[in-house]
């Protein structure tokens, strides 16, 4: 069974750093990109960026480039989304998703979401 | 970036109704268009891909069509579980972009 299991809820202060994780199972990790999607409270979905597990190549949306870092640990089939300096505006739900590197297809599996609250 | 515009932003309908949601891309996306359904507190669920292909397990009352820049999803005979928010997404070119969402509410 394909699963993307995300780390739990986080509460942080502005200026702090944070890394959230997404552990994949039930499929060949290197056959699927991992992307991250943000959903601000009560708002729509925003694609943040993706990583290719074969070579760790990343592509970021201009809206997020320079503020977040996407990485992977291939040996444990886990992807990460990291901030070095959180802002209150980073308060949101974050989803990891997978989509095929072999075919042009959309994300078919989503993690359960990780709520992040940034507040002083 | 390709901008995706959905309409309407919200829609009221009754169980049994037929509804259509439209998504327009700012440039051609060669049918690389997906539709997702999100219910409150849940992760989005893939309904359709390649504009008109039904994801496995999705009821046949959902259908998609369109080409070029204009796409639609139609739900025939609305069921209570269909009242949710729907998003289109283009996966033609990076960065992948979503429409702003359409909230389907019970009339």
Coordinates of C-alpha atoms in Angstrom, one line a residue:
Chain A
X1 CA 0.0 0.0 0.0
X2 CA 1.4 3.4 -1.0
X3 CA 1.7 5.7 1.9
X4 CA 3.2 9.2 2.5
X5 CA 3.4 9.7 6.2
X6 CA 4.2 13.2 7.4
X7 CA 5.6 14.4 10.7
X8 CA 3.3 15.9 13.2
X9 CA 2.0 19.4 14.1
X10 CA 4.6 22.0 14.9
X11 CA 4.4 25.3 16.8
X12 CA 7.3 27.6 16.4
X13 CA 8.3 31.2 17.0
X14 CA 9.2 33.7 14.2
X15 CA 12.9 33.5 13.3
X16 CA 13.2 29.8 14.4
X17 CA 14.1 27.0 12.0
X18 CA 12.1 24.0 11.2
X19 CA 12.2 20.8 9.2
X20 CA 9.2 18.6 8.5
X21 CA 9.3 15.2 7.0
X22 CA 7.5 12.9 4.6
X23 CA 8.2 9.2 4.7
X24 CA 7.2 7.2 1.7
X25 CA 6.5 3.5 1.6
X26 CA 4.8 0.9 -0.6
X27 CA 6.5 1.9 -3.9
X28 CA 9.9 2.4 -5.5
X29 CA 11.0 5.8 -4.0
X30 CA 13.1 6.8 -7.0
X31 CA 10.2 6.4 -9.5
X32 CA 8.3 9.4 -8.1
X33 CA 9.1 13.0 -7.5
X34 CA 8.1 14.4 -4.2
X35 CA 6.5 17.8 -4.2
X36 CA 5.3 20.0 -1.4
X37 CA 2.0 21.9 -1.4
X38 CA 1.0 24.7 1.0
X39 CA -2.5 25.6 2.1
X40 CA -2.9 28.8 4.1
X41 CA -5.7 28.7 6.6
X42 CA -9.0 28.8 4.7
X43 CA -7.3 29.3 1.4
X44 CA -6.4 27.3 -1.7
X45 CA -3.5 25.1 -2.7
X46 CA 0.0 26.3 -3.7
X47 CA 2.7 24.2 -5.3
X48 CA 6.0 25.0 -3.6
X49 CA 8.5 22.8 -5.3
X50 CA 9.7 19.3 -6.0
X51 CA 12.7 17.0 -5.7
X52 CA 13.8 14.3 -8.0
X53 CA 14.8 11.3 -5.7
X54 CA 17.2 10.0 -8.4
X55 CA 19.6 12.9 -8.2
X56 CA 18.2 15.3 -5.6
X57 CA 17.6 17.9 -8.3
X58 CA 15.1 20.5 -7.0
X59 CA 12.8 22.9 -8.7
X60 CA 11.1 25.7 -6.7
X61 CA 8.1 27.9 -7.4
X62 CA 9.4 31.5 -7.6
X63 CA 7.1 32.3 -4.6
X64 CA 9.1 30.0 -2.4
X65 CA 12.6 29.9 -3.8
X66 CA 15.1 31.1 -1.3
X67 CA 12.8 30.7 1.7
X68 CA 12.5 26.9 1.9
X69 CA 14.7 24.0 1.1
X70 CA 13.5 20.6 -0.1
X71 CA 15.8 17.6 0.4
X72 CA 15.7 13.9 0.7
X73 CA 17.3 11.0 2.5
X74 CA 17.1 8.3 -0.1
X75 CA 18.2 5.5 2.2
X76 CA 15.1 6.0 4.3
X77 CA 12.7 7.1 1.6
X78 CA 12.1 10.4 3.3
X79 CA 11.7 13.9 2.0
X80 CA 12.1 17.1 4.0
X81 CA 10.9 20.6 3.8
X82 CA 13.0 23.0 5.8
X83 CA 12.9 26.7 6.8
X84 CA 15.9 28.5 8.3
X85 CA 13.9 31.5 9.3
X86 CA 10.2 31.1 9.9
X87 CA 7.7 34.0 9.5
X88 CA 4.2 34.2 10.9
X89 CA 3.0 34.0 7.3
X90 CA 4.4 30.5 7.1
X91 CA 1.5 29.3 9.3
X92 CA -0.3 26.8 7.1
X93 CA -0.9 23.1 6.4
X94 CA 1.8 21.5 4.3
X95 CA 1.3 18.4 2.2
X96 CA 3.8 16.2 0.5
X97 CA 2.7 14.5 -2.7
X98 CA 4.2 12.1 -5.2
X99 CA 4.1 12.1 -9.0
X100 CA 5.7 9.9 -11.5
X101 CA 9.1 10.5 -13.0
X102 CA 8.3 8.0 -15.7
X103 CA 5.1 9.5 -17.1
X104 CA 3.6 13.0 -17.2
X105 CA 0.9 12.6 -14.5
X106 CA -0.3 14.6 -11.6
X107 CA 0.1 13.9 -7.9
X108 CA -1.8 10.7 -7.1
X109 CA -1.0 10.2 -3.4
X110 CA -0.9 12.9 -0.7
X111 CA 0.4 12.8 2.8
X112 CA -2.0 13.5 5.6
X113 CA -0.7 17.0 6.0
X114 CA 1.4 18.7 8.6
X115 CA 0.1 21.8 10.3
X116 CA 2.7 24.5 11.1
X117 CA 1.9 27.4 13.4
X118 CA 4.3 30.3 13.7
X119 CA 3.4 32.7 16.4
X120 CA 5.2 34.8 19.0
Chain B
X1 CA 4.1 30.7 -14.7
X2 CA 0.8 29.4 -16.1
X3 CA -2.1 31.0 -14.3
X4 CA -5.2 28.9 -13.7
X5 CA -8.6 30.6 -13.3
X6 CA -11.6 28.6 -12.0
X7 CA -15.2 29.6 -12.1
X8 CA -17.4 29.9 -10.3
X9 CA -15.6 30.4 -6.9
X10 CA -18.7 29.0 -5.2
X11 CA -21.7 27.1 -6.2
X12 CA -24.9 26.0 -4.5
X13 CA -26.7 22.9 -5.7
X14 CA -29.0 20.2 -4.5
X15 CA -28.6 16.4 -4.3
X16 CA -29.3 15.0 -7.7
X17 CA -28.3 18.1 -9.6
X18 CA -25.8 18.3 -12.4
X19 CA -23.0 20.9 -12.0
X20 CA -20.1 22.0 -14.1
X21 CA -16.9 23.8 -13.0
X22 CA -14.6 25.5 -15.4
X23 CA -10.9 26.0 -15.4
X24 CA -9.0 28.3 -17.8
X25 CA -5.3 28.3 -18.3
X26 CA -3.3 31.4 -19.3
X27 CA -1.7 29.4 -22.1
X28 CA -2.1 26.0 -23.7
X29 CA -1.4 23.0 -21.4
X30 CA -2.0 20.1 -23.8
X31 CA -4.5 18.4 -21.6
X32 CA -2.1 18.2 -18.6
X33 CA -4.9 19.1 -16.3
X34 CA -6.0 17.4 -13.1
X35 CA -9.0 17.9 -10.9
X36 CA -8.9 17.4 -7.1
X37 CA -11.6 17.2 -4.5
X38 CA -11.0 18.4 -0.9
X39 CA -13.3 17.9 2.0
X40 CA -12.8 19.9 5.3
X41 CA -9.8 18.6 7.3
X42 CA -8.7 16.2 4.6
X43 CA -6.0 16.1 2.0
X44 CA -7.1 16.6 -1.6
X45 CA -8.0 13.6 -3.6
X46 CA -7.3 13.1 -7.3
X47 CA -10.4 12.7 -9.4
X48 CA -9.4 13.2 -13.0
X49 CA -6.1 13.5 -14.9
X50 CA -5.2 14.2 -18.5
X51 CA -8.3 16.4 -18.6
X52 CA -10.7 13.5 -18.9
X53 CA -9.3 10.3 -17.5
X54 CA -11.0 9.1 -14.3
X55 CA -8.7 8.1 -11.5
X56 CA -9.2 4.5 -10.3
X57 CA -12.0 4.2 -7.8
X58 CA -13.6 7.6 -8.6
X59 CA -17.4 7.3 -9.4
X60 CA -18.4 7.6 -13.0
X61 CA -20.7 10.6 -12.2
X62 CA -17.5 12.7 -12.5
X63 CA -16.3 13.5 -16.0
X64 CA -13.8 15.9 -17.5
X65 CA -13.5 17.5 -20.8
X66 CA -11.7 20.3 -22.6
X67 CA -8.7 21.1 -24.6
X68 CA -6.1 23.9 -25.2
X69 CA -6.7 26.4 -22.4
X70 CA -10.3 25.6 -21.4
X71 CA -11.4 22.6 -19.3
X72 CA -14.4 21.5 -17.3
X73 CA -15.4 19.0 -14.7
X74 CA -19.0 17.9 -14.6
X75 CA -20.7 16.0 -11.7
X76 CA -24.0 14.4 -12.7
X77 CA -26.5 13.4 -10.0
X78 CA -24.8 15.1 -7.0
X79 CA -24.4 12.9 -4.0
X80 CA -24.1 14.2 -0.4
X81 CA -20.4 13.3 -0.3
X82 CA -19.7 15.5 -3.3
X83 CA -20.2 18.7 -1.5
X84 CA -16.6 19.8 -1.2
X85 CA -14.0 22.2 -2.7
X86 CA -12.7 21.4 -6.1
X87 CA -9.3 22.5 -7.6
X88 CA -7.9 22.2 -11.0
X89 CA -4.1 22.0 -11.5
X90 CA -1.9 22.1 -14.6
X91 CA 1.1 19.8 -14.6
X92 CA 2.2 20.9 -18.1
X93 CA 5.1 23.0 -17.0
X94 CA 6.8 23.9 -13.8
X95 CA 5.9 25.5 -11.5
X96 CA 2.7 23.4 -11.4
X97 CA -0.2 25.8 -10.5
X98 CA -3.6 25.3 -9.1
X99 CA -6.9 27.2 -9.7
X100 CA -8.2 29.1 -6.7
X101 CA -10.8 26.5 -6.0
X102 CA -14.6 26.1 -6.3
X103 CA -16.6 25.5 -3.1
X104 CA -19.7 23.4 -3.8
X105 CA -22.3 23.8 -1.2
X106 CA -25.7 22.3 -0.5
X107 CA -28.6 24.5 -1.5

